[in-house]
XYZ file of C-alpha atoms in Angstrom:
557
model
C 215.459 -251.810 -44.448
C 218.639 -248.599 -44.458
C 220.236 -250.621 -47.734
C 216.802 -250.149 -49.563
C 215.824 -246.832 -48.094
C 219.372 -244.581 -49.337
C 219.649 -245.193 -52.820
C 216.013 -243.602 -52.739
C 217.118 -240.811 -50.005
C 220.247 -239.897 -52.194
C 218.085 -238.560 -54.925
C 217.131 -235.522 -52.540
C 220.456 -234.498 -52.095
C 220.359 -232.469 -55.546
C 216.839 -231.151 -54.423
C 216.607 -227.443 -54.605
C 215.115 -227.372 -50.958
C 218.258 -227.138 -48.520
C 216.379 -228.158 -45.515
C 215.289 -231.443 -47.128
C 218.654 -231.632 -48.592
C 220.193 -231.109 -45.127
C 217.811 -233.837 -43.680
C 218.780 -236.570 -45.908
C 222.433 -235.575 -45.325
C 222.454 -236.054 -41.954
C 221.541 -238.971 -41.659
C 223.787 -240.331 -44.603
C 226.292 -239.050 -42.463
C 225.125 -241.295 -39.180
C 224.309 -243.972 -41.810
C 228.195 -244.072 -42.976
C 229.533 -243.995 -39.661
C 227.410 -246.671 -37.881
C 226.732 -248.982 -40.877
C 230.086 -250.405 -42.125
C 228.437 -252.692 -44.614
C 226.194 -249.677 -46.221
C 229.917 -248.131 -46.974
C 230.491 -248.862 -50.844
C 226.779 -248.734 -51.622
C 226.815 -245.153 -49.846
C 229.697 -243.890 -51.547
C 228.957 -245.157 -55.391
C 225.429 -243.031 -54.676
C 227.118 -239.883 -53.713
C 229.680 -240.045 -56.293
C 226.441 -240.457 -58.589
C 224.481 -237.496 -57.079
C 227.475 -235.489 -55.991
C 227.514 -233.171 -60.169
C 224.116 -232.223 -59.462
C 223.834 -230.939 -55.734
C 222.996 -227.231 -56.021
C 223.453 -225.708 -52.502
C 226.600 -225.130 -51.341
C 225.942 -226.204 -47.506
C 225.157 -229.614 -49.263
C 228.057 -229.769 -51.332
C 230.305 -229.166 -48.686
C 228.909 -231.795 -46.873
C 228.933 -234.410 -49.093
C 232.252 -233.454 -49.887
C 233.347 -233.952 -46.592
C 231.545 -237.433 -46.489
C 233.537 -238.355 -49.548
C 236.660 -236.738 -47.938
C 236.309 -239.204 -44.805
C 235.032 -242.548 -46.322
C 236.295 -243.243 -49.638
C 239.062 -246.118 -48.848
C 239.784 -248.132 -52.287
C 241.531 -246.489 -54.797
C 239.086 -246.699 -57.792
C 236.717 -244.570 -54.989
C 239.861 -241.960 -54.534
C 240.235 -241.579 -58.093
C 236.596 -241.074 -58.727
C 236.325 -238.398 -56.217
C 239.100 -236.306 -58.123
C 237.675 -237.304 -61.425
C 234.188 -235.595 -59.564
C 235.819 -232.696 -58.190
C 237.579 -231.766 -61.236
C 234.901 -232.141 -63.329
C 232.702 -229.645 -61.006
C 235.589 -227.308 -60.875
C 236.146 -226.735 -64.759
C 239.234 -225.948 -66.326
C 242.254 -224.851 -64.005
C 244.067 -222.618 -63.581
C 240.815 -221.015 -62.986
C 242.113 -217.078 -62.917
C 243.332 -217.661 -66.582
C 240.588 -219.104 -67.708
C 237.801 -217.228 -66.154
C 240.182 -213.591 -67.330
C 239.844 -215.488 -71.208
C 236.496 -216.097 -70.626
C 235.900 -212.287 -70.305
C 237.899 -211.271 -72.658
C 236.384 -213.704 -75.633
C 239.584 -215.526 -76.055
C 237.272 -218.682 -75.052
C 234.265 -218.130 -77.311
C 231.029 -219.909 -76.774
C 228.929 -221.459 -79.374
C 227.963 -218.849 -82.013
C 224.672 -219.800 -82.992
C 224.195 -218.635 -86.614
C 219.898 -218.561 -87.023
C 218.914 -217.351 -90.927
C 215.662 -215.476 -90.609
C 212.475 -215.839 -92.721
C 212.476 -214.544 -96.022
C 210.277 -211.466 -96.244
C 208.472 -210.217 -100.023
C 208.886 -206.297 -99.656
C 207.124 -203.814 -102.862
C 209.028 -200.904 -103.529
C 207.712 -197.269 -104.577
C 208.073 -198.635 -107.885
C 205.778 -201.731 -107.777
C 208.370 -204.099 -107.879
C 209.011 -206.959 -105.469
C 212.297 -207.547 -103.581
C 213.107 -210.470 -100.985
C 215.234 -209.728 -98.278
C 217.000 -212.259 -95.783
C 219.713 -211.734 -93.062
C 221.805 -213.865 -91.405
C 222.568 -213.087 -87.193
C 224.448 -214.734 -84.798
C 223.967 -214.481 -81.676
C 226.128 -215.346 -78.181
C 224.961 -216.536 -74.788
C 224.517 -214.131 -72.264
C 227.080 -214.333 -69.636
C 224.272 -215.415 -67.396
C 223.243 -217.613 -69.207
C 226.585 -219.638 -69.373
C 227.055 -222.987 -67.038
C 229.842 -222.468 -64.770
C 230.448 -225.898 -63.459
C 228.701 -225.893 -59.532
C 231.992 -225.813 -57.257
C 233.617 -223.075 -59.608
C 229.948 -221.009 -59.341
C 230.375 -221.113 -55.734
C 233.571 -220.182 -55.890
C 232.858 -217.176 -58.251
C 229.879 -215.844 -55.976
C 232.582 -215.811 -52.938
C 231.846 -218.370 -51.078
C 234.984 -219.849 -49.893
C 234.295 -221.973 -46.391
C 233.783 -224.825 -49.430
C 236.760 -223.946 -50.787
C 238.347 -225.023 -47.239
C 236.268 -227.979 -47.105
C 237.731 -229.320 -50.461
C 241.719 -228.852 -49.501
C 240.642 -230.919 -46.451
C 238.677 -233.640 -48.298
C 241.632 -233.736 -51.046
C 244.651 -233.776 -48.093
C 242.367 -236.345 -46.818
C 242.691 -238.500 -49.841
C 245.656 -237.833 -51.383
C 246.739 -239.141 -48.111
C 244.895 -242.184 -48.084
C 246.223 -242.535 -51.944
C 249.993 -242.826 -50.863
C 249.482 -244.749 -48.262
C 247.305 -247.627 -50.665
C 249.356 -247.369 -53.630
C 252.925 -248.274 -53.880
C 253.935 -246.235 -57.411
C 255.795 -243.243 -56.494
C 255.007 -242.163 -59.886
C 251.456 -241.959 -59.111
C 251.833 -240.628 -55.790
C 253.444 -237.894 -57.081
C 251.198 -236.997 -59.724
C 248.151 -237.322 -57.412
C 249.822 -235.262 -54.798
C 250.335 -232.715 -57.596
C 247.349 -232.273 -58.819
C 245.851 -232.368 -55.508
C 248.197 -229.328 -54.794
C 247.106 -227.428 -57.813
C 243.824 -227.399 -57.547
C 244.576 -225.826 -53.701
C 246.506 -223.830 -55.337
C 244.387 -222.525 -57.680
C 241.259 -221.694 -55.552
C 243.574 -220.090 -53.355
C 244.982 -217.510 -56.713
C 241.249 -217.336 -57.446
C 240.811 -215.630 -53.820
C 243.025 -213.464 -53.825
C 242.358 -211.926 -57.322
C 239.614 -209.548 -58.028
C 237.169 -212.047 -60.245
C 234.931 -213.445 -57.216
C 232.347 -211.533 -56.194
C 233.860 -211.160 -52.475
C 237.466 -212.034 -51.439
C 238.608 -214.964 -49.880
C 238.374 -215.095 -46.154
C 242.027 -214.930 -43.648
C 240.473 -218.318 -41.908
C 240.176 -219.992 -45.164
C 243.447 -218.791 -46.295
C 244.993 -220.364 -43.205
C 243.226 -223.308 -43.958
C 244.294 -224.056 -47.935
C 247.759 -223.296 -46.688
C 247.708 -225.389 -44.250
C 246.451 -228.566 -45.955
C 249.059 -227.721 -48.635
C 252.033 -227.722 -46.017
C 250.538 -231.063 -44.718
C 250.504 -232.795 -48.008
C 253.866 -231.005 -49.028
C 255.625 -232.677 -46.095
C 253.372 -235.902 -45.300
C 254.017 -236.603 -41.767
C 252.840 -239.514 -40.048
C 251.227 -237.604 -37.172
C 249.017 -235.290 -40.010
C 248.293 -238.074 -41.378
C 246.458 -240.080 -37.837
C 245.043 -235.972 -37.212
C 243.334 -236.117 -40.658
C 242.476 -239.670 -41.058
C 242.005 -241.362 -37.700
C 241.070 -238.410 -35.145
C 238.633 -236.608 -37.429
C 236.434 -239.893 -37.642
C 236.817 -239.935 -33.666
C 235.483 -236.719 -33.874
C 232.221 -237.285 -34.980
C 231.867 -240.915 -33.632
C 232.155 -238.726 -30.213
C 229.428 -236.363 -31.242
C 227.471 -238.156 -32.825
C 227.715 -240.812 -29.384
C 226.808 -237.385 -27.273
C 224.029 -236.414 -29.205
C 221.890 -239.839 -28.780
C 222.764 -239.603 -24.762
C 220.930 -236.048 -25.126
C 218.293 -237.030 -26.990
C 217.499 -240.007 -24.694
C 217.894 -237.466 -21.722
C 215.357 -235.480 -23.083
C 212.672 -238.271 -23.865
C 213.316 -239.003 -20.224
C 212.615 -235.702 -19.414
C 209.366 -235.596 -21.542
C 208.060 -239.213 -20.580
C 208.818 -237.896 -16.707
C 206.537 -234.926 -17.588
C 204.083 -237.104 -18.822
C 203.293 -239.002 -15.372
C 200.057 -239.030 -14.579
C 199.122 -236.659 -12.128
C 194.995 -238.061 -12.142
C 194.494 -241.916 -11.496
C 191.401 -243.435 -13.362
C 189.918 -244.280 -10.019
C 189.880 -240.882 -9.129
C 186.307 -239.157 -8.511
C 184.889 -236.533 -10.964
C 183.321 -233.696 -8.956
C 180.379 -232.071 -11.946
C 179.859 -228.828 -10.830
C 176.213 -228.987 -12.210
C 175.494 -231.764 -9.715
C 177.638 -230.134 -6.519
C 175.063 -229.403 -3.958
C 174.960 -225.573 -2.761
C 175.670 -226.553 0.932
C 179.127 -228.286 -0.187
C 182.264 -226.698 1.681
C 183.977 -226.820 -1.411
C 185.124 -223.765 -3.388
C 183.123 -223.485 -6.686
C 184.712 -220.415 -7.531
C 188.274 -222.156 -7.711
C 186.976 -224.711 -9.072
C 185.587 -222.614 -12.057
C 188.441 -220.365 -12.052
C 190.319 -223.115 -12.739
C 188.619 -224.619 -15.398
C 188.170 -220.772 -17.088
C 192.220 -220.809 -16.966
C 192.737 -223.728 -18.627
C 190.305 -223.280 -21.134
C 193.030 -219.914 -21.922
C 195.424 -221.615 -22.763
C 198.882 -221.535 -21.894
C 199.624 -217.992 -20.927
C 198.236 -218.607 -17.599
C 199.748 -221.334 -16.087
C 201.211 -219.617 -13.403
C 197.545 -218.509 -12.321
C 196.519 -221.749 -12.494
C 198.392 -223.067 -9.619
C 196.876 -220.646 -6.930
C 193.878 -218.145 -8.926
C 192.739 -216.255 -6.239
C 196.176 -215.524 -4.803
C 197.323 -214.209 -7.925
C 194.103 -212.288 -8.387
C 195.152 -209.982 -5.661
C 198.643 -209.450 -6.364
C 197.294 -208.092 -9.888
C 195.235 -205.385 -8.201
C 197.020 -202.189 -8.708
C 196.111 -199.129 -6.374
C 195.701 -196.000 -8.840
C 194.560 -193.232 -6.225
C 195.479 -192.832 -3.102
C 193.178 -193.460 0.312
C 192.900 -189.407 0.952
C 191.430 -188.477 -2.643
C 187.818 -188.002 -2.694
C 187.685 -190.567 -4.977
C 189.621 -193.729 -4.432
C 190.209 -196.276 -6.844
C 191.765 -199.635 -7.816
C 192.450 -201.824 -10.730
C 192.587 -205.610 -11.345
C 194.738 -206.239 -14.604
C 193.970 -209.489 -16.573
C 196.296 -210.404 -19.544
C 194.626 -212.675 -21.800
C 195.902 -213.596 -24.974
C 195.569 -210.450 -27.458
C 193.400 -208.334 -24.617
C 194.096 -206.667 -21.597
C 190.869 -206.286 -19.086
C 191.099 -203.427 -16.509
C 188.713 -204.019 -13.681
C 188.322 -200.589 -11.977
C 186.967 -200.397 -8.643
C 185.976 -196.985 -8.048
C 184.776 -195.880 -4.339
C 182.971 -192.366 -3.432
C 184.627 -191.340 -0.170
C 182.464 -187.933 0.350
C 178.886 -187.244 1.515
C 178.478 -185.952 -1.753
C 176.459 -187.178 -4.869
C 178.699 -187.728 -7.877
C 177.422 -187.093 -10.987
C 178.835 -187.907 -14.435
C 182.101 -189.970 -13.007
C 184.353 -190.863 -15.721
C 186.861 -193.276 -16.226
C 189.591 -191.618 -18.903
C 192.264 -193.516 -20.065
C 194.935 -193.407 -22.789
C 197.746 -195.380 -23.655
C 201.301 -194.971 -24.263
C 203.378 -197.879 -26.451
C 201.250 -200.873 -29.101
C 198.192 -200.944 -26.799
C 194.943 -199.532 -27.953
C 191.894 -198.791 -26.037
C 188.353 -200.092 -27.571
C 185.892 -198.107 -26.033
C 185.471 -195.033 -23.972
C 184.019 -196.502 -20.243
C 180.074 -194.905 -19.655
C 179.395 -192.440 -17.111
C 178.435 -193.430 -13.689
C 176.811 -191.219 -11.156
C 177.500 -192.489 -7.139
C 176.054 -192.345 -4.383
C 177.267 -190.881 -1.392
C 180.169 -193.326 0.290
C 178.705 -195.788 -2.815
C 181.130 -197.818 -4.799
C 180.969 -199.316 -9.026
C 183.108 -201.340 -11.050
C 183.754 -199.993 -14.217
C 185.722 -202.364 -17.032
C 187.625 -201.186 -20.049
C 188.715 -203.332 -22.511
C 192.400 -202.738 -24.181
C 193.731 -204.107 -27.324
C 197.605 -205.166 -27.422
C 198.956 -205.830 -30.891
C 202.913 -206.352 -30.243
C 205.063 -207.023 -27.515
C 206.693 -204.319 -26.082
C 205.876 -202.718 -22.504
C 203.123 -200.684 -22.263
C 201.684 -197.776 -20.092
C 197.978 -197.238 -19.495
C 197.455 -193.631 -17.882
C 194.336 -191.717 -17.026
C 191.980 -189.568 -14.323
C 188.579 -190.023 -12.940
C 186.566 -186.507 -13.621
C 182.953 -186.189 -11.856
C 180.672 -183.512 -10.756
C 179.431 -182.553 -7.418
C 175.604 -182.210 -7.218
C 174.949 -178.687 -6.700
C 177.911 -177.421 -6.666
C 178.839 -174.253 -9.170
C 182.569 -175.542 -9.552
C 184.341 -176.875 -12.568
C 184.340 -180.596 -13.304
C 186.595 -182.234 -10.600
C 189.849 -184.355 -11.584
C 191.365 -187.439 -9.745
C 194.653 -188.578 -11.644
C 196.003 -192.265 -11.797
C 198.821 -194.216 -11.154
C 200.210 -195.499 -14.144
C 199.577 -198.842 -15.120
C 202.852 -200.911 -16.116
C 201.859 -203.464 -18.345
C 205.150 -206.239 -18.041
C 206.080 -207.479 -21.210
C 206.579 -211.189 -19.589
C 202.747 -211.692 -19.564
C 203.210 -211.998 -23.127
C 206.708 -213.680 -23.880
C 206.678 -218.121 -23.352
C 209.507 -220.338 -23.729
C 210.294 -221.871 -26.895
C 212.603 -223.934 -28.745
C 214.762 -223.834 -32.088
C 217.858 -225.607 -33.994
C 221.013 -224.193 -34.047
C 220.623 -223.308 -37.851
C 217.178 -221.169 -37.565
C 219.069 -219.344 -34.452
C 222.197 -218.557 -36.656
C 219.578 -217.516 -39.537
C 217.492 -215.366 -37.375
C 220.216 -213.827 -35.527
C 221.621 -212.754 -39.183
C 218.315 -211.096 -40.509
C 217.002 -209.438 -37.010
C 218.239 -205.829 -37.018
C 217.630 -204.620 -33.783
C 219.730 -205.499 -31.299
C 220.073 -204.233 -27.586
C 223.413 -204.850 -25.664
C 222.371 -205.112 -21.654
C 225.761 -204.918 -19.607
C 225.976 -206.959 -16.747
C 225.350 -205.343 -13.569
C 224.246 -208.114 -10.722
C 225.114 -209.343 -7.072
C 225.511 -213.161 -7.753
C 228.360 -213.997 -7.962
C 227.939 -217.779 -9.587
C 228.160 -218.003 -13.461
C 225.030 -220.835 -13.402
C 223.214 -219.250 -10.760
C 223.174 -215.830 -13.000
C 222.152 -217.698 -16.167
C 219.322 -219.700 -13.971
C 218.445 -215.652 -12.344
C 217.915 -214.393 -16.257
C 216.068 -217.632 -17.521
C 213.566 -217.584 -14.561
C 213.051 -213.534 -14.843
C 212.807 -213.064 -18.653
C 210.809 -216.660 -19.314
C 213.313 -217.592 -21.959
C 214.544 -220.696 -22.762
C 218.466 -222.019 -22.865
C 219.039 -223.805 -26.593
C 222.939 -224.356 -25.157
C 222.864 -228.052 -23.973
C 223.407 -228.651 -20.269
C 227.121 -230.637 -20.793
C 228.136 -227.706 -22.249
C 227.843 -225.289 -19.633
C 228.687 -227.767 -16.707
C 231.833 -227.944 -15.196
C 233.899 -224.624 -13.424
C 235.235 -222.084 -15.825
C 235.768 -218.458 -15.854
C 233.588 -217.697 -18.314
C 230.166 -218.703 -20.127
C 228.190 -218.144 -23.242
C 224.715 -219.446 -23.632
C 221.707 -218.580 -26.472
C 218.479 -217.946 -25.146
C 215.253 -218.096 -26.899
C 211.680 -217.147 -27.142
C 208.692 -216.421 -28.710
C 205.953 -214.060 -27.911
C 201.787 -214.932 -28.139
C 201.674 -213.075 -31.258
C 204.627 -215.272 -32.834
C 207.518 -212.721 -32.619
C 211.055 -214.147 -31.859
C 213.611 -213.301 -29.207
C 217.150 -214.165 -29.510
C 219.238 -213.798 -26.590
C 223.127 -214.248 -25.867
C 225.188 -214.526 -22.565
C 228.440 -213.670 -22.372
C 229.582 -213.567 -19.074
C 232.912 -214.236 -17.176
C 233.737 -214.238 -13.331
C 236.871 -211.740 -12.705
C 239.104 -214.774 -10.798
C 241.560 -211.856 -9.849
C 239.291 -209.896 -8.003
C 238.856 -213.024 -5.849
C 236.008 -215.284 -4.707
C 232.862 -212.815 -4.062
C 233.115 -211.223 -7.279
C 229.990 -210.613 -8.934
C 229.167 -211.636 -12.298
C 230.438 -209.403 -15.318
C 229.586 -209.036 -18.998
C 227.343 -208.492 -21.638
C 224.019 -209.548 -22.739
C 222.751 -209.154 -26.492
C 219.617 -209.545 -27.348
C 218.297 -209.646 -30.723
C 214.373 -208.600 -32.057
C 212.616 -208.099 -35.485
C 210.937 -204.950 -33.659
C 212.147 -202.287 -31.597
C 209.924 -202.484 -29.532
C 210.626 -206.183 -28.489
C 214.255 -205.463 -27.629
C 214.086 -202.522 -25.503
C 211.357 -204.171 -23.419
C 213.549 -207.370 -23.017
C 216.586 -205.179 -22.212
C 214.902 -203.056 -19.716
C 213.345 -206.161 -18.067
C 216.541 -207.881 -17.662
C 218.588 -204.871 -16.699
C 215.266 -204.204 -13.290
C 215.898 -207.638 -12.610
C 219.561 -208.488 -12.839
C 220.120 -208.098 -9.061
C 219.196 -210.529 -6.690
C 216.581 -209.338 -4.095
C 218.140 -210.124 -0.233
C 215.965 -213.356 0.730
């Protein structure tokens, strides 16, 4: 079906929606590499829509495909025609200066205003008409697409153009025997590169050309001036091999991820397993109903409690925080239960005195993006009595929060002022809200450029292996490594990896791990380097940095 689908899809390359056009371009690139019989059709359609492409990224990709797969004399000449068409008149700098000074005049539109009849003071009629000439403003002047990109300062597309022209010129020299035609085509290619280079170094574009792009265009000019067989091989054979290798690796990775997904989906409950209904369970049965209820409740609450689902009772005990000392008149401890958007504090208050405590009140305050929903009501505690007080705290964003407060009470019959017991702080862990997530490389780069808060954490650890350190960071921060395993495998003195996570509030957290193992310090030297965290909010970036700082060192097990 590819032959029928591709012509329709190619129309989307001129779409203003860059994401849709990028998907089509990726598909076309893979199709032209895999199906040799479709190449003439794809090239023909690509040349048809080439001038209508609106976004620079798609234009760059289309240039690459045309440069890589145009093999006939006619196609190569068509590519050159399209490039000249989208570049406009050359030399570009002279042409643009002429436009600025008005030597190259745009067509002036002469319009006649409608005639008006006016009455003078003397009562006679006069007729007035006027000729007006209008010249289109600079904004309205339509530049050819490629020239528009270059004038905006996007010279990465110029480097891509130089590579494309070099490939097609070397191929043209190999196909056409006429020396005059060969020299003419190569000279035209070199003229285009030179005029783009001249434009980049002039003050006309919004942004000057970068050194990398200058180097690339200069290299292509040198290759065309020498036309050595080695360079011909590199430009026309090795580039295609690299693409083929990349597509093969990509296919293997997709198969590997699908295999992992299918392994995850293995059936854990067999079809003939008995189903236990809570309502029908006999009272004298020894099965722990509390566990079953807790498990079903946790399952209903979503993904945030996956870790707890394995052993809910044990995790409940792990989250108990002691708030006062055993020798205080009032002993208090709290179970911190983190739901998606709120925290429930279940505080156990024990009267350890022989007096009745009246107006025993739990007073709480919060630090960070936490908000106390309601003030707990006062209680009266009998001697050695206990009570549970529940308090709800709303969470608005992902950052470390602190809940602090005290218990105040009156002793019945005593004439003294109110007594107060200060409580220990309760620290709310950011990890309760962060979940591993995945995104594409393009999305990661875009977010990395957009997010304004960055926190740079220096690596300070006792771990000596790079991979072990990365896994330790992943487990302690709930982040997911976006860098493929193949890129991280092998033995090397350094490592760079991108990490990504998303909070339950929809906030994104990005991290870049750049670490190395200083070989000159011996095999037992710890890992060194930096971790850069970027987030939209300051709280998220700082909290993640604190978490990494606290958990960098591996505890001695």
